[in-house]
CSV table of C-alpha atoms in Angstrom, one decimal:
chain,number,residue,atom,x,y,z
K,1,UNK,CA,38.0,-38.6,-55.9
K,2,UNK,CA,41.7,-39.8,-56.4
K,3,UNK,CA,43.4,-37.0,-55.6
K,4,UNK,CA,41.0,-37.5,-52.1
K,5,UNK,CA,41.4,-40.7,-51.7
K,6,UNK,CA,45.4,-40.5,-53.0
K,7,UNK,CA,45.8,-37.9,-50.2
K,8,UNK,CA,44.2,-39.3,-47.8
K,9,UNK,CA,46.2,-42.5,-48.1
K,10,UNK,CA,49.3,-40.5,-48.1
K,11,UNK,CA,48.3,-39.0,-44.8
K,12,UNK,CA,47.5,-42.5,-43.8
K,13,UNK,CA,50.7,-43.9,-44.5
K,14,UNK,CA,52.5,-41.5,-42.9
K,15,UNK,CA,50.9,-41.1,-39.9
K,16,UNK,CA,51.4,-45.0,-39.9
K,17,UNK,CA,55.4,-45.1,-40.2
K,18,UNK,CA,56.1,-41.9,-37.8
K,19,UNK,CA,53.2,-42.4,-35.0
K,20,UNK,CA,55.9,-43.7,-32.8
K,21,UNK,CA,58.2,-41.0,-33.7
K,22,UNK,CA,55.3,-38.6,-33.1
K,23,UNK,CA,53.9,-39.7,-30.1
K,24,UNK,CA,58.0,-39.8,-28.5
K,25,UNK,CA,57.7,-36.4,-28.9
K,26,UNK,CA,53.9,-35.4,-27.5
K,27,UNK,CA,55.5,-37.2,-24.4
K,28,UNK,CA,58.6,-35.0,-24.0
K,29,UNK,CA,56.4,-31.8,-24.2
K,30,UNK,CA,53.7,-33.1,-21.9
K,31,UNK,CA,54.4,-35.3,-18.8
K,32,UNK,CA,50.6,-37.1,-19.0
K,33,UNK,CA,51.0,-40.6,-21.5
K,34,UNK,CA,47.3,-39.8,-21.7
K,35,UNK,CA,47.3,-35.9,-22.7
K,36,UNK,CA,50.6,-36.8,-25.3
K,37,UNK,CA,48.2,-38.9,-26.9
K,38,UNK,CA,45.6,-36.1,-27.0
K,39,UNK,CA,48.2,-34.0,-27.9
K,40,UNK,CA,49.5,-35.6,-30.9
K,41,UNK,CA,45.6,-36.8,-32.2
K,42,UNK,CA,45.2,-32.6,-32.3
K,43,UNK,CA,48.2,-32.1,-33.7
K,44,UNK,CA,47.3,-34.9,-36.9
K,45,UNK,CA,43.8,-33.5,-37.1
K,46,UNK,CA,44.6,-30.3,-37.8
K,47,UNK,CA,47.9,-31.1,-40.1
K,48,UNK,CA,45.3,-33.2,-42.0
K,49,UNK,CA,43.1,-30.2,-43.4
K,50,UNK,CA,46.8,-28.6,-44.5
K,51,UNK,CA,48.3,-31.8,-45.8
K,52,UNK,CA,48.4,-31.0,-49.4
K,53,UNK,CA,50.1,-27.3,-48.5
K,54,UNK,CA,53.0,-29.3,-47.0
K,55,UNK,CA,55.1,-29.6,-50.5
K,56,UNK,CA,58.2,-30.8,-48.9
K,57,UNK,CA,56.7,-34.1,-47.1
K,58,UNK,CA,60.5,-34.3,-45.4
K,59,UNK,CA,59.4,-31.6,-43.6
K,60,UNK,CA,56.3,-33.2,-42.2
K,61,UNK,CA,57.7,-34.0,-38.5
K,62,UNK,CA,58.7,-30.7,-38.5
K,63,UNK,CA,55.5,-29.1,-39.2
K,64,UNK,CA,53.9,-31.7,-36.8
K,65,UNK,CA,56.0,-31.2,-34.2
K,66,UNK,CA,55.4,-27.3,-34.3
K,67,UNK,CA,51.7,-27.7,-34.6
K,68,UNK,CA,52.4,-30.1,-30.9
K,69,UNK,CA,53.7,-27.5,-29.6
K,70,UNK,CA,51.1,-24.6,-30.7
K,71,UNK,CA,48.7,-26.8,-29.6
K,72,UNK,CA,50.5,-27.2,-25.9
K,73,UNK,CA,50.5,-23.7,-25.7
K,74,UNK,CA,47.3,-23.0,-26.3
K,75,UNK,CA,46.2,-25.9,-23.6
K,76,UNK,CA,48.4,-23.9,-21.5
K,77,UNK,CA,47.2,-20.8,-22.1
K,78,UNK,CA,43.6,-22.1,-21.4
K,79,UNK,CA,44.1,-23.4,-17.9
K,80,UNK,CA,45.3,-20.3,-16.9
K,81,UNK,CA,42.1,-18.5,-17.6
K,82,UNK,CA,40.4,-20.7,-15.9
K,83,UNK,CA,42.3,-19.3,-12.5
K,84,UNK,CA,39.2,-17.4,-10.7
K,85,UNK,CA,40.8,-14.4,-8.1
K,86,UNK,CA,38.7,-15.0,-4.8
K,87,UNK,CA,38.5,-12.9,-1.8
K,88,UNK,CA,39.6,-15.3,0.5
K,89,UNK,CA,42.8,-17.9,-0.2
K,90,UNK,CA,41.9,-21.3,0.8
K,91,UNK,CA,43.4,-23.1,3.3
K,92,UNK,CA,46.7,-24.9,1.7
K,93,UNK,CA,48.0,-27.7,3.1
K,94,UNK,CA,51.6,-27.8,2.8
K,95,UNK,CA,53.0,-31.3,2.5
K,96,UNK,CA,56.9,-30.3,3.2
K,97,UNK,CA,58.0,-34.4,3.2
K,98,UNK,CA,59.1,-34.3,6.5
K,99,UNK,CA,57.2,-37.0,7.5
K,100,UNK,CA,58.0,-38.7,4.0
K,101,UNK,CA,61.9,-38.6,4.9
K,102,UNK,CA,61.1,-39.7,8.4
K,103,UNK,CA,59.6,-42.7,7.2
K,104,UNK,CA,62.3,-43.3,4.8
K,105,UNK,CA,65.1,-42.6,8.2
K,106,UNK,CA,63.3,-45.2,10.2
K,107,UNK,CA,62.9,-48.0,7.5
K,108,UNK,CA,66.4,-47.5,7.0
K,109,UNK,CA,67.1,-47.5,10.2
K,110,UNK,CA,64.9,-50.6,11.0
K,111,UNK,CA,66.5,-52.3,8.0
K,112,UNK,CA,70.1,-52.5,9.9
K,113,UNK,CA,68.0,-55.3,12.3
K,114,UNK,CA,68.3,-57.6,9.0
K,115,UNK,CA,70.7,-59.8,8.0
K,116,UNK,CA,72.7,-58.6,5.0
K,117,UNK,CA,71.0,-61.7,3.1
K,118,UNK,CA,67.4,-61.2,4.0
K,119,UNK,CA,67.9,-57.3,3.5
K,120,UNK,CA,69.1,-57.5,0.3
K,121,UNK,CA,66.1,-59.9,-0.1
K,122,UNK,CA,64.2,-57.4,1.0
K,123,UNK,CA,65.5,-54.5,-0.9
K,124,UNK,CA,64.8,-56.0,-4.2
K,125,UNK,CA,61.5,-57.6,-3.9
K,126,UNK,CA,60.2,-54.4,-2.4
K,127,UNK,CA,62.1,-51.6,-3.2
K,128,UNK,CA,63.4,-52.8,-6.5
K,129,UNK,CA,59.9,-54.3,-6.8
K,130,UNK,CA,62.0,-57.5,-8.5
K,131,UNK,CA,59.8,-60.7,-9.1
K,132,UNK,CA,60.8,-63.7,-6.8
K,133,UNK,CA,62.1,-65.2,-9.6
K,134,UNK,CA,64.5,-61.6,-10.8
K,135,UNK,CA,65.7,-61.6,-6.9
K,136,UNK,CA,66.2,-65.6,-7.1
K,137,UNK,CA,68.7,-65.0,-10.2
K,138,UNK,CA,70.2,-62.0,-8.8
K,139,UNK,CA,71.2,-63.3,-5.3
K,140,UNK,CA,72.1,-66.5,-6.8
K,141,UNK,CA,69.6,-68.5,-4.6
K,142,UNK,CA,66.3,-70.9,-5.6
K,143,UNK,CA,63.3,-69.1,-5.6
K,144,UNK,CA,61.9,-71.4,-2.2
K,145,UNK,CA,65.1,-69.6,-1.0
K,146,UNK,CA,63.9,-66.6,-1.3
K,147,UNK,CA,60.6,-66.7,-0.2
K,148,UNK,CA,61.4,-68.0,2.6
K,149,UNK,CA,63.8,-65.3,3.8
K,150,UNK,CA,61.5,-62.5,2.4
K,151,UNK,CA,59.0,-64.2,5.2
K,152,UNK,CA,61.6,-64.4,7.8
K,153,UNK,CA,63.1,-61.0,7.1
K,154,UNK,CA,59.8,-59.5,7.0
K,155,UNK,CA,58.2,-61.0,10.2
K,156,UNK,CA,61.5,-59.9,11.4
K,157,UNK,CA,60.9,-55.9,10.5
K,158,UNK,CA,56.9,-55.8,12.1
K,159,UNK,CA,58.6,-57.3,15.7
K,160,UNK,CA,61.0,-54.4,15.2
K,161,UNK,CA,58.5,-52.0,14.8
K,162,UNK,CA,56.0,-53.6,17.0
K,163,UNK,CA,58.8,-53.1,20.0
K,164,UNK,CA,59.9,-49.1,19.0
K,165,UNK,CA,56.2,-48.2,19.1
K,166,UNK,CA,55.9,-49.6,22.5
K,167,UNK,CA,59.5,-48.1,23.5
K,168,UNK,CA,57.8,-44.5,21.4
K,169,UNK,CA,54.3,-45.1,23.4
K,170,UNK,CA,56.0,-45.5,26.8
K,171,UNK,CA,58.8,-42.7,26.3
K,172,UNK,CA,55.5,-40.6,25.6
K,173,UNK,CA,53.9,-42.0,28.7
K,174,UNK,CA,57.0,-41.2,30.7
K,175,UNK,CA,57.1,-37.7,29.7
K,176,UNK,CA,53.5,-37.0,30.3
K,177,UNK,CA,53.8,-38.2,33.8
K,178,UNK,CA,57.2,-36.0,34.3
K,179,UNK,CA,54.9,-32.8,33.0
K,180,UNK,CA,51.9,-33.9,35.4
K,181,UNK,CA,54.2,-34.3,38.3
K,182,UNK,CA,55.8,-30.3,37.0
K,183,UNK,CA,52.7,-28.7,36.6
K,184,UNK,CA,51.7,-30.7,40.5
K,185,UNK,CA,54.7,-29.1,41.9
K,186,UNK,CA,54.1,-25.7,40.4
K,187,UNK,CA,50.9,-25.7,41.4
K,188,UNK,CA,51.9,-26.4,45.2
């Protein structure tokens, strides 16, 4: 029983001085917080069953760390397998972020409407995702401040939009009346 129990506490004890160690590096072999958690709970249940064969315990994160990474293989390995060849391919939707970067052109674009205050304002509350109080100490203003150009600024950026989707709904209007008054003269 004490050489059980005196190994089991050893294991114990290390696993609680080097978890964060450990887990540091599950997460650099697998993106996932969630499956480098897995990962290094595999890893520690199967160096358990082999912890007395470990003489040099210096070596332990060494040994751990290459279990981690027979272990990610292995998961690797398995999801490959699980690939089933079909006769047909399924439709794939491409998503090529075309319309990603022409979102990002027009809110840049519509940004230039904004004073350099309120768009810097804007900027870190929403792209910097800054609390009021973070933008308030960087810009050097009162939080009141801020909020009340974020409103302004913000109110500001829907009229923008608001007026090029009537200038974009119009433009369309204007050139389906061009290519009804085409296909008219073609057709005469």
């Amino acid at each position: 029983m004490a050489t059980s129990g005196g190994k089991v506490l050893d294991f114990e004890e290390y696993v609680r001085t080097r978890q964060e160690a450990l887990l540091r590096s599950a997460r650099r072999l697998v993106p996932d917080p969630v499956d480098a958690q897995d990962l290094l709970q595999t890893a520690l249940v199967r160096t358990y069953g082999r912890w007395d064969g470990i003489a040099d315990k210096s070596l332990a994160d060494a040994y751990l760390r290459r279990v981690m990474i027979n272990t990610r293989t292995e998961w690797w390995r398995a999801r490959k397998l699980e690939e089933v060849p079909t006769e047909q391919l399924p439709d794939a939707s491409v998503d090529d972020g075309t319309e990603q970067r022409a979102d990002r052109a027009l809110l840049m674009d519509i940004l230039g409407v904004l004073a350099p205050k309120q768009r810097s304002v804007v900027v870190l509350r929403h792209w910097e995702q800054m609390s009021t109080e973070e933008t308030a100490a960087a810009l050097g203003m009162s939080t009141g401040t801020v909020k009340s150009t974020l409103h302004r600024a913000l109110a500001r950026l829907r009229q923008e939009l608001q007026a090029r989707d009537i200038d974009a709904r119009m433009l369309e209007r204007g050139e389906q009346e061009r290519s009804r008054q085409d296909q008219e003269r073609c057709a005469a």
